[in-house]
Amino acid sequence: MKMNNIEDRDKMIKGIIIAKDNGIPLVQVLNDESINSTLIPAFVSALHIFGKENLGRIEEIMIKGLDVDMYIATKHNLIIIAIMSSDIKKVDLHKEAEEALDTFYEIFKDELNNEGSYQDVFAPYEILLREQIKNYVSKISTTEKGFFKKLFSSFKSNKKIG
């Protein structure tokens, strides 16, 4: 994969959203202004509910567009949505998405069980997510293996951001 400049690289990851399975967004980093961070989790939540009621459970969904792909995985009553350029290789996405949700759940399980404003609780991690995406995208060469693992690796060691 050839990336001509920083602007091209920044456009490869359009956005990452972690939401509750009822569609409430918890954490999001959006690099594309056209992404509707309310509509997408609500749509994915509807698919999740449809799957639960009709198929038993949906573990993952890959929506492939001409220019943009959307990968969705669920676990712990959480949904992770990755919106990315269709040029990015998708290697072990399911395993890594589950690991990301496991880590997110482990860190935030107390906060997730409390009702209230999630914006205040997770806002500092949006900054971390944005930095992790930039670092990851700048390191892409021929294989993007480890996308979610690299993206969320600092969650384990950085429960709080100063």
Short mmCIF file of C-alpha atoms in Angstrom, two decimals:
data_model
loop_
_atom_site.label_atom_id
_atom_site.label_comp_id
_atom_site.label_asym_id
_atom_site.label_seq_id
_atom_site.Cartn_x
_atom_site.Cartn_y
_atom_site.Cartn_z
CA MET A 1 0.00 0.00 0.00
CA LYS A 2 1.47 3.30 -1.03
CA MET A 3 0.64 6.45 0.91
CA ASN A 4 1.78 9.66 -0.71
CA ASN A 5 1.61 12.03 2.23
CA ILE A 6 0.40 12.53 5.78
CA GLU A 7 -3.00 13.79 4.61
CA ASP A 8 -3.57 10.56 2.64
CA ARG A 9 -2.58 8.46 5.67
CA ASP A 10 -4.90 10.38 7.99
CA LYS A 11 -7.83 9.61 5.68
CA MET A 12 -7.29 5.84 5.91
CA ILE A 13 -8.98 5.53 9.30
CA LYS A 14 -12.27 7.38 8.99
CA GLY A 15 -13.41 6.70 12.52
CA ILE A 16 -13.64 4.40 15.51
CA ILE A 17 -16.73 4.28 17.69
CA ILE A 18 -17.31 2.19 20.80
CA ALA A 19 -20.95 2.14 21.84
CA LYS A 20 -23.23 0.26 24.19
CA ASP A 21 -25.29 -2.36 22.37
CA ASN A 22 -28.31 -0.09 22.74
CA GLY A 23 -26.63 2.41 20.40
CA ILE A 24 -25.35 4.94 22.96
CA PRO A 25 -21.89 6.09 21.79
CA LEU A 26 -19.21 5.95 24.50
CA VAL A 27 -15.93 6.77 22.77
CA GLN A 28 -15.38 8.06 19.28
CA VAL A 29 -12.65 9.43 17.10
CA LEU A 30 -13.83 10.72 13.76
CA ASN A 31 -11.44 11.77 11.02
CA ASP A 32 -14.21 12.21 8.46
CA GLU A 33 -16.84 14.89 9.01
CA SER A 34 -19.41 12.96 6.97
CA ILE A 35 -19.64 10.19 9.60
CA ASN A 36 -22.79 10.49 11.68
CA SER A 37 -21.65 9.36 15.12
CA THR A 38 -25.24 9.10 16.35
CA LEU A 39 -26.82 7.39 13.35
CA ILE A 40 -24.14 4.73 12.81
CA PRO A 41 -24.25 3.26 16.36
CA ALA A 42 -28.07 3.37 16.27
CA PHE A 43 -28.08 1.49 12.94
CA VAL A 44 -25.57 -1.06 14.22
CA SER A 45 -27.59 -1.45 17.42
CA ALA A 46 -30.67 -2.22 15.32
CA LEU A 47 -28.69 -4.91 13.47
CA HIS A 48 -27.52 -6.28 16.81
CA ILE A 49 -31.09 -6.48 18.14
CA PHE A 50 -32.29 -8.05 14.86
CA GLY A 51 -29.54 -10.66 15.13
CA LYS A 52 -30.29 -11.40 18.77
CA GLU A 53 -33.99 -11.88 18.08
CA ASN A 54 -33.71 -13.74 14.77
CA LEU A 55 -30.27 -15.27 14.41
CA GLY A 56 -29.24 -15.92 17.98
CA ARG A 57 -26.42 -13.40 18.01
CA ILE A 58 -24.27 -11.54 15.51
CA GLU A 59 -20.56 -11.67 16.38
CA GLU A 60 -19.26 -9.51 13.57
CA ILE A 61 -20.32 -7.66 10.47
CA MET A 62 -18.18 -6.42 7.59
CA ILE A 63 -19.75 -3.90 5.27
CA LYS A 64 -17.64 -3.32 2.18
CA GLY A 65 -18.17 -0.22 0.14
CA LEU A 66 -16.38 1.04 -2.92
CA ASP A 67 -14.09 3.35 -0.96
CA VAL A 68 -14.94 2.73 2.69
CA ASP A 69 -15.38 -0.43 4.76
CA MET A 70 -17.06 -0.72 8.13
CA TYR A 71 -16.15 -3.48 10.55
CA ILE A 72 -18.40 -4.19 13.53
CA ALA A 73 -17.91 -6.58 16.45
CA THR A 74 -19.86 -7.07 19.68
CA LYS A 75 -18.98 -8.35 23.14
CA HIS A 76 -19.82 -7.45 26.76
CA ASN A 77 -22.92 -5.57 25.55
CA LEU A 78 -20.54 -3.26 23.68
CA ILE A 79 -20.14 -2.62 19.98
CA ILE A 80 -16.96 -1.49 18.25
CA ILE A 81 -17.28 0.11 14.84
CA ALA A 82 -14.23 0.78 12.68
CA ILE A 83 -14.74 2.83 9.54
CA MET A 84 -11.71 2.66 7.29
CA SER A 85 -10.47 3.00 3.77
CA SER A 86 -11.12 -0.10 1.72
CA ASP A 87 -7.39 -0.07 0.89
CA ILE A 88 -6.40 -1.23 4.39
CA LYS A 89 -5.77 -4.95 4.68
CA LYS A 90 -8.05 -6.63 7.19
CA VAL A 91 -6.01 -9.18 9.13
CA ASP A 92 -7.38 -10.82 12.31
CA LEU A 93 -9.94 -8.03 12.77
CA HIS A 94 -12.38 -10.16 14.75
CA LYS A 95 -9.79 -11.39 17.24
CA GLU A 96 -8.36 -7.92 17.71
CA ALA A 97 -11.78 -6.26 17.99
CA GLU A 98 -12.76 -8.73 20.71
CA GLU A 99 -9.50 -8.06 22.54
CA ALA A 100 -10.17 -4.31 22.29
CA LEU A 101 -13.67 -4.77 23.73
CA ASP A 102 -12.34 -7.07 26.47
CA THR A 103 -9.78 -4.44 27.45
CA PHE A 104 -12.27 -1.57 27.28
CA TYR A 105 -14.78 -3.53 29.37
CA GLU A 106 -12.18 -4.52 31.96
CA ILE A 107 -11.04 -0.93 32.42
CA PHE A 108 -14.49 0.66 32.42
CA LYS A 109 -16.78 -2.06 33.80
CA ASP A 110 -17.65 0.01 36.89
CA GLU A 111 -18.42 3.09 34.81
CA LEU A 112 -20.41 1.02 32.31
CA ASN A 113 -22.63 -0.33 35.07
CA ASN A 114 -23.47 3.19 36.29
CA GLU A 115 -26.16 5.20 34.58
CA GLY A 116 -25.38 8.79 33.75
CA SER A 117 -23.36 10.93 31.43
CA TYR A 118 -20.78 8.89 29.59
CA GLN A 119 -19.27 11.89 27.83
CA ASP A 120 -17.43 13.04 30.95
CA VAL A 121 -16.12 9.58 31.78
CA PHE A 122 -14.66 8.67 28.40
CA ALA A 123 -13.71 12.08 26.95
CA PRO A 124 -10.00 11.83 27.93
CA TYR A 125 -9.71 8.52 26.06
CA GLU A 126 -10.82 10.09 22.81
CA ILE A 127 -7.57 12.07 22.94
CA LEU A 128 -5.65 8.84 23.51
CA LEU A 129 -7.53 7.10 20.69
CA ARG A 130 -6.74 9.92 18.27
CA GLU A 131 -3.04 9.76 19.12
CA GLN A 132 -2.99 5.97 18.83
CA ILE A 133 -4.65 6.13 15.40
CA LYS A 134 -2.07 8.67 14.19
CA ASN A 135 0.79 6.55 15.50
CA TYR A 136 -0.60 3.42 13.94
CA VAL A 137 -1.35 4.94 10.56
CA SER A 138 2.14 6.44 10.35
CA LYS A 139 3.66 2.97 10.89
CA ILE A 140 1.60 1.15 8.25
CA SER A 141 3.76 -0.50 5.65
CA THR A 142 2.58 -3.66 3.93
CA THR A 143 0.52 -5.31 6.67
CA GLU A 144 -1.92 -3.73 9.05
CA LYS A 145 -1.98 -6.73 11.39
CA GLY A 146 -2.57 -5.61 14.91
CA PHE A 147 -4.86 -2.65 14.20
CA PHE A 148 -7.09 -2.91 17.28
CA LYS A 149 -4.35 -4.38 19.44
CA LYS A 150 -2.07 -1.40 18.78
CA LEU A 151 -4.96 1.03 18.99
CA PHE A 152 -6.04 -0.06 22.46
CA SER A 153 -2.79 -1.34 23.93
CA SER A 154 -2.32 1.75 26.04
CA PHE A 155 -5.77 1.31 27.63
CA LYS A 156 -4.35 -1.46 29.80
CA SER A 157 -1.57 0.72 31.20
CA ASN A 158 -3.24 4.14 31.09
CA LYS A 159 -6.43 3.90 33.11
CA LYS A 160 -6.23 7.63 33.75
CA ILE A 161 -4.82 10.38 31.58
CA GLY A 162 -3.13 13.22 33.48
#
